[in-house]
Each structure stands twice: as structure tokens, then as C-alpha cells.
JSON list of C-alpha atoms in Angstrom, two decimals:
[
{"chain": "A", "resi": 1, "resn": "MET", "atom": "CA", "xyz": [160.30, 42.89, 29.87]},
{"chain": "A", "resi": 2, "resn": "ILE", "atom": "CA", "xyz": [156.56, 43.40, 29.66]},
{"chain": "A", "resi": 3, "resn": "LYS", "atom": "CA", "xyz": [156.21, 42.90, 33.42]},
{"chain": "A", "resi": 4, "resn": "LYS", "atom": "CA", "xyz": [158.88, 45.52, 34.14]},
{"chain": "A", "resi": 5, "resn": "LEU", "atom": "CA", "xyz": [157.09, 47.99, 31.89]},
{"chain": "A", "resi": 6, "resn": "LYS", "atom": "CA", "xyz": [153.80, 47.47, 33.71]},
{"chain": "A", "resi": 7, "resn": "LEU", "atom": "CA", "xyz": [155.50, 47.95, 37.06]},
{"chain": "A", "resi": 8, "resn": "SER", "atom": "CA", "xyz": [157.10, 51.15, 35.87]},
{"chain": "A", "resi": 9, "resn": "LYS", "atom": "CA", "xyz": [153.73, 52.52, 34.74]},
{"chain": "A", "resi": 10, "resn": "THR", "atom": "CA", "xyz": [152.25, 51.69, 38.13]},
{"chain": "A", "resi": 11, "resn": "LYS", "atom": "CA", "xyz": [155.03, 53.46, 39.94]},
{"chain": "A", "resi": 12, "resn": "ILE", "atom": "CA", "xyz": [154.68, 56.45, 37.67]},
{"chain": "A", "resi": 13, "resn": "LEU", "atom": "CA", "xyz": [150.94, 56.60, 38.40]},
{"chain": "A", "resi": 14, "resn": "ILE", "atom": "CA", "xyz": [151.49, 56.41, 42.17]},
{"chain": "A", "resi": 15, "resn": "VAL", "atom": "CA", "xyz": [154.17, 59.11, 42.05]},
{"chain": "A", "resi": 16, "resn": "SER", "atom": "CA", "xyz": [151.88, 61.32, 39.97]},
{"chain": "A", "resi": 17, "resn": "ILE", "atom": "CA", "xyz": [148.99, 60.94, 42.45]},
{"chain": "A", "resi": 18, "resn": "VAL", "atom": "CA", "xyz": [151.26, 61.82, 45.38]},
{"chain": "A", "resi": 19, "resn": "ILE", "atom": "CA", "xyz": [152.60, 64.87, 43.53]},
{"chain": "A", "resi": 20, "resn": "LEU", "atom": "CA", "xyz": [149.08, 66.05, 42.75]},
{"chain": "A", "resi": 21, "resn": "ALA", "atom": "CA", "xyz": [147.97, 65.53, 46.35]},
{"chain": "A", "resi": 22, "resn": "VAL", "atom": "CA", "xyz": [150.91, 67.58, 47.64]},
{"chain": "A", "resi": 23, "resn": "PHE", "atom": "CA", "xyz": [150.18, 70.26, 45.05]},
{"chain": "A", "resi": 24, "resn": "PHE", "atom": "CA", "xyz": [146.50, 70.64, 45.97]},
{"chain": "A", "resi": 25, "resn": "THR", "atom": "CA", "xyz": [147.28, 70.56, 49.67]},
{"chain": "A", "resi": 26, "resn": "ALA", "atom": "CA", "xyz": [149.74, 73.40, 49.22]},
{"chain": "A", "resi": 27, "resn": "ILE", "atom": "CA", "xyz": [147.22, 75.43, 47.22]},
{"chain": "A", "resi": 28, "resn": "SER", "atom": "CA", "xyz": [144.34, 74.87, 49.68]},
{"chain": "A", "resi": 29, "resn": "GLY", "atom": "CA", "xyz": [146.51, 75.99, 52.52]},
{"chain": "A", "resi": 30, "resn": "THR", "atom": "CA", "xyz": [146.95, 79.39, 50.92]},
{"chain": "A", "resi": 31, "resn": "ILE", "atom": "CA", "xyz": [143.26, 80.10, 50.09]},
{"chain": "A", "resi": 32, "resn": "ALA", "atom": "CA", "xyz": [141.70, 82.81, 52.35]},
{"chain": "A", "resi": 33, "resn": "TRP", "atom": "CA", "xyz": [137.89, 82.38, 52.44]},
{"chain": "A", "resi": 34, "resn": "LEU", "atom": "CA", "xyz": [135.85, 85.58, 52.87]},
{"chain": "A", "resi": 35, "resn": "THR", "atom": "CA", "xyz": [134.17, 85.48, 56.31]},
{"chain": "A", "resi": 36, "resn": "SER", "atom": "CA", "xyz": [132.27, 87.91, 58.52]},
{"chain": "A", "resi": 37, "resn": "LYS", "atom": "CA", "xyz": [130.61, 88.01, 61.96]},
{"chain": "A", "resi": 38, "resn": "SER", "atom": "CA", "xyz": [127.71, 90.27, 63.00]},
{"chain": "A", "resi": 39, "resn": "GLU", "atom": "CA", "xyz": [127.25, 92.09, 66.29]},
{"chain": "A", "resi": 40, "resn": "THR", "atom": "CA", "xyz": [125.33, 90.15, 68.97]},
{"chain": "A", "resi": 41, "resn": "VAL", "atom": "CA", "xyz": [121.74, 91.19, 69.62]},
{"chain": "A", "resi": 42, "resn": "THR", "atom": "CA", "xyz": [120.75, 90.53, 73.21]},
{"chain": "A", "resi": 43, "resn": "ASN", "atom": "CA", "xyz": [117.01, 90.25, 74.01]},
{"chain": "A", "resi": 44, "resn": "THR", "atom": "CA", "xyz": [116.02, 90.31, 77.64]},
{"chain": "A", "resi": 45, "resn": "PHE", "atom": "CA", "xyz": [112.37, 89.60, 78.46]},
{"chain": "A", "resi": 46, "resn": "THR", "atom": "CA", "xyz": [111.08, 91.08, 81.70]},
{"chain": "A", "resi": 47, "resn": "TYR", "atom": "CA", "xyz": [107.54, 91.55, 83.00]},
{"chain": "A", "resi": 48, "resn": "GLY", "atom": "CA", "xyz": [105.30, 94.47, 83.83]},
{"chain": "A", "resi": 49, "resn": "ASP", "atom": "CA", "xyz": [103.12, 94.85, 86.87]},
{"chain": "A", "resi": 50, "resn": "ILE", "atom": "CA", "xyz": [99.96, 96.57, 88.06]},
{"chain": "A", "resi": 51, "resn": "ASN", "atom": "CA", "xyz": [99.50, 97.72, 91.64]},
{"chain": "A", "resi": 52, "resn": "ILE", "atom": "CA", "xyz": [96.28, 99.24, 92.95]},
{"chain": "A", "resi": 53, "resn": "SER", "atom": "CA", "xyz": [94.77, 100.05, 96.30]},
{"chain": "A", "resi": 54, "resn": "ILE", "atom": "CA", "xyz": [91.46, 101.36, 97.63]},
{"chain": "A", "resi": 55, "resn": "SER", "atom": "CA", "xyz": [90.84, 103.49, 100.68]},
{"chain": "A", "resi": 56, "resn": "GLU", "atom": "CA", "xyz": [88.30, 105.86, 102.16]},
{"chain": "A", "resi": 57, "resn": "THR", "atom": "CA", "xyz": [88.07, 108.25, 105.08]},
{"chain": "A", "resi": 58, "resn": "ASP", "atom": "CA", "xyz": [87.81, 106.27, 108.31]},
{"chain": "A", "resi": 59, "resn": "THR", "atom": "CA", "xyz": [84.80, 107.07, 110.51]},
{"chain": "A", "resi": 60, "resn": "LYS", "atom": "CA", "xyz": [86.81, 106.28, 113.68]},
{"chain": "A", "resi": 61, "resn": "ASP", "atom": "CA", "xyz": [84.23, 103.72, 114.73]},
{"chain": "A", "resi": 62, "resn": "ASP", "atom": "CA", "xyz": [86.90, 101.60, 116.43]},
{"chain": "A", "resi": 63, "resn": "ASP", "atom": "CA", "xyz": [86.55, 99.00, 113.73]},
{"chain": "A", "resi": 64, "resn": "LYS", "atom": "CA", "xyz": [88.88, 97.74, 111.04]},
{"chain": "A", "resi": 65, "resn": "LEU", "atom": "CA", "xyz": [90.25, 100.20, 108.49]},
{"chain": "A", "resi": 66, "resn": "ASN", "atom": "CA", "xyz": [87.99, 100.56, 105.44]},
{"chain": "A", "resi": 67, "resn": "THR", "atom": "CA", "xyz": [85.07, 99.06, 107.36]},
{"chain": "A", "resi": 68, "resn": "ASN", "atom": "CA", "xyz": [82.90, 102.01, 108.32]},
{"chain": "A", "resi": 69, "resn": "THR", "atom": "CA", "xyz": [79.59, 102.41, 110.10]},
{"chain": "A", "resi": 70, "resn": "TYR", "atom": "CA", "xyz": [77.31, 105.36, 109.38]},
{"chain": "A", "resi": 71, "resn": "GLU", "atom": "CA", "xyz": [74.17, 106.66, 111.07]},
{"chain": "A", "resi": 72, "resn": "MET", "atom": "CA", "xyz": [71.13, 106.89, 108.80]},
{"chain": "A", "resi": 73, "resn": "ILE", "atom": "CA", "xyz": [68.98, 110.00, 109.08]},
{"chain": "A", "resi": 74, "resn": "PRO", "atom": "CA", "xyz": [66.24, 110.36, 106.44]},
{"chain": "A", "resi": 75, "resn": "GLY", "atom": "CA", "xyz": [67.27, 112.92, 103.80]},
{"chain": "A", "resi": 76, "resn": "ASN", "atom": "CA", "xyz": [70.84, 113.11, 105.11]},
{"chain": "A", "resi": 77, "resn": "LYS", "atom": "CA", "xyz": [73.86, 113.04, 102.80]},
{"chain": "A", "resi": 78, "resn": "ILE", "atom": "CA", "xyz": [76.62, 110.84, 104.20]},
{"chain": "A", "resi": 79, "resn": "THR", "atom": "CA", "xyz": [80.24, 111.37, 103.17]},
{"chain": "A", "resi": 80, "resn": "LYS", "atom": "CA", "xyz": [81.61, 108.25, 101.57]},
{"chain": "A", "resi": 81, "resn": "ASP", "atom": "CA", "xyz": [84.75, 108.76, 99.48]},
{"chain": "A", "resi": 82, "resn": "PRO", "atom": "CA", "xyz": [86.23, 105.51, 98.20]},
{"chain": "A", "resi": 83, "resn": "LEU", "atom": "CA", "xyz": [89.43, 106.33, 96.33]},
{"chain": "A", "resi": 84, "resn": "ILE", "atom": "CA", "xyz": [91.21, 103.91, 94.02]},
{"chain": "A", "resi": 85, "resn": "THR", "atom": "CA", "xyz": [94.92, 104.46, 93.45]},
{"chain": "A", "resi": 86, "resn": "VAL", "atom": "CA", "xyz": [96.86, 103.04, 90.53]},
{"chain": "A", "resi": 87, "resn": "LYS", "atom": "CA", "xyz": [100.45, 103.11, 91.68]},
{"chain": "A", "resi": 88, "resn": "GLU", "atom": "CA", "xyz": [103.27, 104.62, 89.65]},
{"chain": "A", "resi": 89, "resn": "ASN", "atom": "CA", "xyz": [104.73, 102.66, 86.72]},
{"chain": "A", "resi": 90, "resn": "SER", "atom": "CA", "xyz": [101.82, 100.24, 86.59]},
{"chain": "A", "resi": 91, "resn": "GLU", "atom": "CA", "xyz": [101.15, 98.85, 83.12]},
{"chain": "A", "resi": 92, "resn": "ASN", "atom": "CA", "xyz": [98.31, 100.08, 80.90]},
{"chain": "A", "resi": 93, "resn": "CYS", "atom": "CA", "xyz": [95.21, 98.58, 82.43]},
{"chain": "A", "resi": 94, "resn": "TYR", "atom": "CA", "xyz": [91.46, 98.33, 82.62]},
{"chain": "A", "resi": 95, "resn": "LEU", "atom": "CA", "xyz": [90.54, 99.60, 86.06]},
{"chain": "A", "resi": 96, "resn": "PHE", "atom": "CA", "xyz": [87.32, 98.10, 87.39]},
{"chain": "A", "resi": 97, "resn": "VAL", "atom": "CA", "xyz": [85.17, 98.93, 90.38]},
{"chain": "A", "resi": 98, "resn": "LYS", "atom": "CA", "xyz": [82.41, 96.64, 91.59]},
{"chain": "A", "resi": 99, "resn": "LEU", "atom": "CA", "xyz": [79.67, 97.90, 93.90]},
{"chain": "A", "resi": 100, "resn": "ASP", "atom": "CA", "xyz": [77.88, 95.15, 95.83]},
{"chain": "A", "resi": 101, "resn": "LYS", "atom": "CA", "xyz": [74.70, 96.16, 97.65]},
{"chain": "A", "resi": 102, "resn": "THR", "atom": "CA", "xyz": [72.64, 94.19, 100.11]},
{"chain": "A", "resi": 103, "resn": "THR", "atom": "CA", "xyz": [69.12, 93.41, 98.88]},
{"chain": "A", "resi": 104, "resn": "ASN", "atom": "CA", "xyz": [67.60, 96.07, 101.16]},
{"chain": "A", "resi": 105, "resn": "PHE", "atom": "CA", "xyz": [70.09, 98.83, 100.29]},
{"chain": "A", "resi": 106, "resn": "ASP", "atom": "CA", "xyz": [67.88, 100.52, 97.70]},
{"chain": "A", "resi": 107, "resn": "GLU", "atom": "CA", "xyz": [65.05, 100.82, 100.22]},
{"chain": "A", "resi": 108, "resn": "PHE", "atom": "CA", "xyz": [67.16, 103.11, 102.37]},
{"chain": "A", "resi": 109, "resn": "MET", "atom": "CA", "xyz": [70.00, 104.59, 100.34]},
{"chain": "A", "resi": 110, "resn": "GLU", "atom": "CA", "xyz": [70.96, 105.89, 96.91]},
{"chain": "A", "resi": 111, "resn": "TYR", "atom": "CA", "xyz": [74.13, 107.04, 95.16]},
{"chain": "A", "resi": 112, "resn": "GLN", "atom": "CA", "xyz": [75.50, 107.95, 91.76]},
{"chain": "A", "resi": 113, "resn": "VAL", "atom": "CA", "xyz": [78.74, 106.79, 90.18]},
{"chain": "A", "resi": 114, "resn": "LEU", "atom": "CA", "xyz": [81.00, 109.49, 88.72]},
{"chain": "A", "resi": 115, "resn": "GLU", "atom": "CA", "xyz": [80.57, 110.07, 84.99]},
{"chain": "A", "resi": 116, "resn": "ASN", "atom": "CA", "xyz": [84.12, 109.07, 84.07]},
{"chain": "A", "resi": 117, "resn": "TRP", "atom": "CA", "xyz": [83.28, 105.48, 85.00]},
{"chain": "A", "resi": 118, "resn": "ILE", "atom": "CA", "xyz": [81.71, 103.40, 82.21]},
{"chain": "A", "resi": 119, "resn": "LEU", "atom": "CA", "xyz": [79.12, 100.76, 83.08]},
{"chain": "A", "resi": 120, "resn": "LEU", "atom": "CA", "xyz": [80.38, 97.41, 81.80]},
{"chain": "A", "resi": 121, "resn": "GLU", "atom": "CA", "xyz": [77.92, 95.97, 79.30]},
{"chain": "A", "resi": 122, "resn": "GLY", "atom": "CA", "xyz": [76.01, 93.01, 80.66]},
{"chain": "A", "resi": 123, "resn": "THR", "atom": "CA", "xyz": [76.37, 94.10, 84.30]},
{"chain": "A", "resi": 124, "resn": "ASP", "atom": "CA", "xyz": [74.54, 96.52, 86.58]},
{"chain": "A", "resi": 125, "resn": "ASN", "atom": "CA", "xyz": [77.23, 97.04, 89.21]},
{"chain": "A", "resi": 126, "resn": "VAL", "atom": "CA", "xyz": [80.62, 96.88, 87.47]},
{"chain": "A", "resi": 127, "resn": "TYR", "atom": "CA", "xyz": [82.25, 100.01, 86.02]},
{"chain": "A", "resi": 128, "resn": "TYR", "atom": "CA", "xyz": [85.58, 100.57, 84.35]},
{"chain": "A", "resi": 129, "resn": "GLN", "atom": "CA", "xyz": [88.11, 103.08, 83.02]},
{"chain": "A", "resi": 130, "resn": "GLU", "atom": "CA", "xyz": [91.10, 102.71, 80.73]},
{"chain": "A", "resi": 131, "resn": "VAL", "atom": "CA", "xyz": [94.23, 103.81, 82.58]},
{"chain": "A", "resi": 132, "resn": "SER", "atom": "CA", "xyz": [97.55, 104.44, 80.83]},
{"chain": "A", "resi": 133, "resn": "GLN", "atom": "CA", "xyz": [100.97, 103.86, 82.31]},
{"chain": "A", "resi": 134, "resn": "SER", "atom": "CA", "xyz": [102.43, 106.79, 84.23]},
{"chain": "A", "resi": 135, "resn": "ASP", "atom": "CA", "xyz": [105.49, 107.40, 86.36]},
{"chain": "A", "resi": 136, "resn": "ALA", "atom": "CA", "xyz": [103.22, 109.08, 88.92]},
{"chain": "A", "resi": 137, "resn": "LYS", "atom": "CA", "xyz": [100.40, 107.52, 90.90]},
{"chain": "A", "resi": 138, "resn": "GLN", "atom": "CA", "xyz": [96.88, 108.09, 89.57]},
{"chain": "A", "resi": 139, "resn": "GLU", "atom": "CA", "xyz": [93.80, 108.45, 91.78]},
{"chain": "A", "resi": 140, "resn": "PHE", "atom": "CA", "xyz": [90.16, 107.82, 90.94]},
{"chain": "A", "resi": 141, "resn": "TYR", "atom": "CA", "xyz": [87.15, 108.58, 93.10]},
{"chain": "A", "resi": 142, "resn": "VAL", "atom": "CA", "xyz": [84.07, 106.44, 92.58]},
{"chain": "A", "resi": 143, "resn": "LEU", "atom": "CA", "xyz": [80.96, 108.21, 93.86]},
{"chain": "A", "resi": 144, "resn": "LYS", "atom": "CA", "xyz": [79.51, 111.53, 92.75]},
{"chain": "A", "resi": 145, "resn": "ASP", "atom": "CA", "xyz": [80.03, 114.18, 95.46]},
{"chain": "A", "resi": 146, "resn": "ASN", "atom": "CA", "xyz": [81.84, 111.48, 97.46]},
{"chain": "A", "resi": 147, "resn": "SER", "atom": "CA", "xyz": [78.60, 110.67, 99.22]},
{"chain": "A", "resi": 148, "resn": "VAL", "atom": "CA", "xyz": [75.54, 108.46, 99.54]},
{"chain": "A", "resi": 149, "resn": "LEU", "atom": "CA", "xyz": [72.08, 109.78, 100.35]},
{"chain": "A", "resi": 150, "resn": "VAL", "atom": "CA", "xyz": [69.60, 108.41, 102.88]},
{"chain": "A", "resi": 151, "resn": "LYS", "atom": "CA", "xyz": [66.23, 108.47, 101.17]},
{"chain": "A", "resi": 152, "resn": "GLU", "atom": "CA", "xyz": [63.62, 110.85, 102.58]},
{"chain": "A", "resi": 153, "resn": "SER", "atom": "CA", "xyz": [61.11, 108.01, 102.34]},
{"chain": "A", "resi": 154, "resn": "VAL", "atom": "CA", "xyz": [62.88, 106.13, 105.15]},
{"chain": "A", "resi": 155, "resn": "THR", "atom": "CA", "xyz": [60.69, 106.04, 108.26]},
{"chain": "A", "resi": 156, "resn": "LYS", "atom": "CA", "xyz": [61.37, 105.42, 111.92]},
{"chain": "A", "resi": 157, "resn": "ARG", "atom": "CA", "xyz": [59.39, 102.23, 111.66]},
{"chain": "A", "resi": 158, "resn": "MET", "atom": "CA", "xyz": [61.69, 100.96, 108.88]},
{"chain": "A", "resi": 159, "resn": "LEU", "atom": "CA", "xyz": [64.73, 101.76, 111.01]},
{"chain": "A", "resi": 160, "resn": "ASN", "atom": "CA", "xyz": [63.23, 100.07, 114.05]},
{"chain": "A", "resi": 161, "resn": "GLU", "atom": "CA", "xyz": [62.63, 96.93, 112.01]},
{"chain": "A", "resi": 162, "resn": "LEU", "atom": "CA", "xyz": [66.30, 96.88, 111.17]},
{"chain": "A", "resi": 163, "resn": "ASP", "atom": "CA", "xyz": [67.19, 96.99, 114.86]},
{"chain": "A", "resi": 164, "resn": "LYS", "atom": "CA", "xyz": [64.90, 94.03, 115.55]},
{"chain": "A", "resi": 165, "resn": "ASN", "atom": "CA", "xyz": [66.60, 91.91, 112.92]},
{"chain": "A", "resi": 166, "resn": "GLY", "atom": "CA", "xyz": [70.15, 92.67, 114.07]},
{"chain": "A", "resi": 167, "resn": "VAL", "atom": "CA", "xyz": [73.14, 94.52, 112.71]},
{"chain": "A", "resi": 168, "resn": "GLU", "atom": "CA", "xyz": [73.78, 91.95, 109.99]},
{"chain": "A", "resi": 169, "resn": "ASN", "atom": "CA", "xyz": [70.56, 93.11, 108.29]},
{"chain": "A", "resi": 170, "resn": "TYR", "atom": "CA", "xyz": [71.57, 96.77, 108.03]},
{"chain": "A", "resi": 171, "resn": "PRO", "atom": "CA", "xyz": [72.04, 98.09, 104.46]},
{"chain": "A", "resi": 172, "resn": "GLN", "atom": "CA", "xyz": [75.59, 97.65, 103.20]},
{"chain": "A", "resi": 173, "resn": "LEU", "atom": "CA", "xyz": [77.57, 98.85, 100.22]},
{"chain": "A", "resi": 174, "resn": "ASN", "atom": "CA", "xyz": [80.83, 97.03, 99.47]},
{"chain": "A", "resi": 175, "resn": "ILE", "atom": "CA", "xyz": [83.20, 98.53, 96.91]},
{"chain": "A", "resi": 176, "resn": "THR", "atom": "CA", "xyz": [86.05, 96.51, 95.39]},
{"chain": "A", "resi": 177, "resn": "ALA", "atom": "CA", "xyz": [88.63, 97.57, 92.81]},
{"chain": "A", "resi": 178, "resn": "TYR", "atom": "CA", "xyz": [90.30, 95.33, 90.23]},
{"chain": "A", "resi": 179, "resn": "ALA", "atom": "CA", "xyz": [92.82, 95.90, 87.45]},
{"chain": "A", "resi": 180, "resn": "VAL", "atom": "CA", "xyz": [93.71, 93.85, 84.40]},
{"chain": "A", "resi": 181, "resn": "GLN", "atom": "CA", "xyz": [96.49, 94.58, 81.90]},
{"chain": "A", "resi": 182, "resn": "ARG", "atom": "CA", "xyz": [95.23, 96.31, 78.76]},
{"chain": "A", "resi": 183, "resn": "ASP", "atom": "CA", "xyz": [96.66, 95.29, 75.38]},
{"chain": "A", "resi": 184, "resn": "SER", "atom": "CA", "xyz": [94.56, 95.24, 72.20]},
{"chain": "A", "resi": 185, "resn": "SER", "atom": "CA", "xyz": [97.01, 92.87, 70.50]},
{"chain": "A", "resi": 186, "resn": "ILE", "atom": "CA", "xyz": [96.31, 90.10, 73.03]},
{"chain": "A", "resi": 187, "resn": "GLU", "atom": "CA", "xyz": [92.95, 88.46, 72.39]},
{"chain": "A", "resi": 188, "resn": "ALA", "atom": "CA", "xyz": [92.23, 87.56, 76.03]},
{"chain": "A", "resi": 189, "resn": "ILE", "atom": "CA", "xyz": [92.54, 91.19, 77.17]},
{"chain": "A", "resi": 190, "resn": "SER", "atom": "CA", "xyz": [91.63, 93.07, 73.99]},
{"chain": "A", "resi": 191, "resn": "THR", "atom": "CA", "xyz": [88.42, 94.52, 75.48]},
{"chain": "A", "resi": 192, "resn": "ALA", "atom": "CA", "xyz": [87.15, 95.46, 78.91]},
{"chain": "A", "resi": 193, "resn": "ALA", "atom": "CA", "xyz": [84.54, 92.70, 78.77]},
{"chain": "A", "resi": 194, "resn": "LYS", "atom": "CA", "xyz": [87.17, 90.04, 78.04]},
{"chain": "A", "resi": 195, "resn": "ALA", "atom": "CA", "xyz": [89.45, 91.40, 80.75]},
{"chain": "A", "resi": 196, "resn": "TRP", "atom": "CA", "xyz": [86.59, 91.33, 83.28]},
{"chain": "A", "resi": 197, "resn": "SER", "atom": "CA", "xyz": [85.79, 87.73, 82.36]},
{"chain": "A", "resi": 198, "resn": "LEU", "atom": "CA", "xyz": [89.28, 86.77, 83.57]},
{"chain": "A", "resi": 199, "resn": "ILE", "atom": "CA", "xyz": [88.45, 88.27, 86.96]},
{"chain": "A", "resi": 200, "resn": "SER", "atom": "CA", "xyz": [85.05, 86.58, 87.05]},
{"chain": "A", "resi": 201, "resn": "GLU", "atom": "CA", "xyz": [86.68, 83.19, 86.39]},
{"chain": "A", "resi": 202, "resn": "GLN", "atom": "CA", "xyz": [89.01, 83.66, 89.38]},
{"chain": "A", "resi": 203, "resn": "ALA", "atom": "CA", "xyz": [86.38, 85.03, 91.77]}
]
């Protein structure tokens, strides 16, 4: 009789567990959890660009474009009009111009750079401007009066000496334009000097 009683208690316990399981399953099936979904934010990362060019009036010397030959006459002003163009929709940039002279250039010629160009600290031949993005092209001349001057102190003897030494010894002025993105929040391009150092490293 004791065994039957124990068995009955066991059965009762099992039946109770099953009933409870069914009960909780039924309840959980009816619970509606509060849920929500936000709108999707799509971030597309593109890139900007800077496009520049340099040109000047061609002397029609049957040579390559932008490679001009001029005749030196003491005291004569020679038209030389290098023009740098920053093309439309270019990013904010530091626009640089570098003027490379042969060692004998200053004996024969002189020029002045336009006042809107700033001499880059630590150099004697690199100038810059800060150019802001525009949907129109922007143009920048380099030389005052778009000219160079043959010094009055140049003599026929000096010119004859040049002829003796060959064309490669004639005075030359090479002008090159560069542009680097301008963004004060980026350390590497936060100043004109830092931006120019990037160019110097690649040159």
C-alpha cells in the first residue's frame, strides 16, 4: 500500500509539471513584446579632386607649346604672362608656383611676382595662395605686368659670351604650378608649409 501511494504521488507530480508547462507555453505565445525599427542611414564616401593647368602666350618660335624663346635687348620689357588655372569644382587648395632660374639669370633679367602671391617661409622661389572651391574656373597670373625686364646693365660683350658658350647657357626662367588640398583639420595639410613639404617629398 505504501508503494502504491508513492507511485501515485509521482504520477501527480509529473501531471502537474506537464500542466504547468502547457500553461506557460500558452501564456508566452500570447505576449506581444514592444519592438521598433529605425530608418536606415546610408553614408556614401566619395573623393574630391583638384585640377590645375599653366599656360602662357606662345611666341610662335616653332618650338613646343609653353617653351618660348625671347630676344634680349638691354632695357627692354619682354611680355611673359604665365597663367595658372584652377579648374571648376576643384577642392579647396593651396596653390603654389615655383620659379626656377638659371644661375646667370639675375645677371641679365629681373621680374616681380604679383602681390597676391605669398612667399613661402623658408624658400626664396616658392609662392602660394589659398584658393576656395568654386563652380567656375579661377585664373591667376604670376608676374607683375606680365613681363620680365632685360637689365640696362647688360652689354653686347655679355651677350656675345653667351653665344660662345651655346644656347644651353642662355638665361632661363622655368615656372611650375602645384596644388595641394587645403583642410585645417588634417594635420598633414593644415598649413601651406606642411602642404608644400608633401610636394617636396615627391619631387
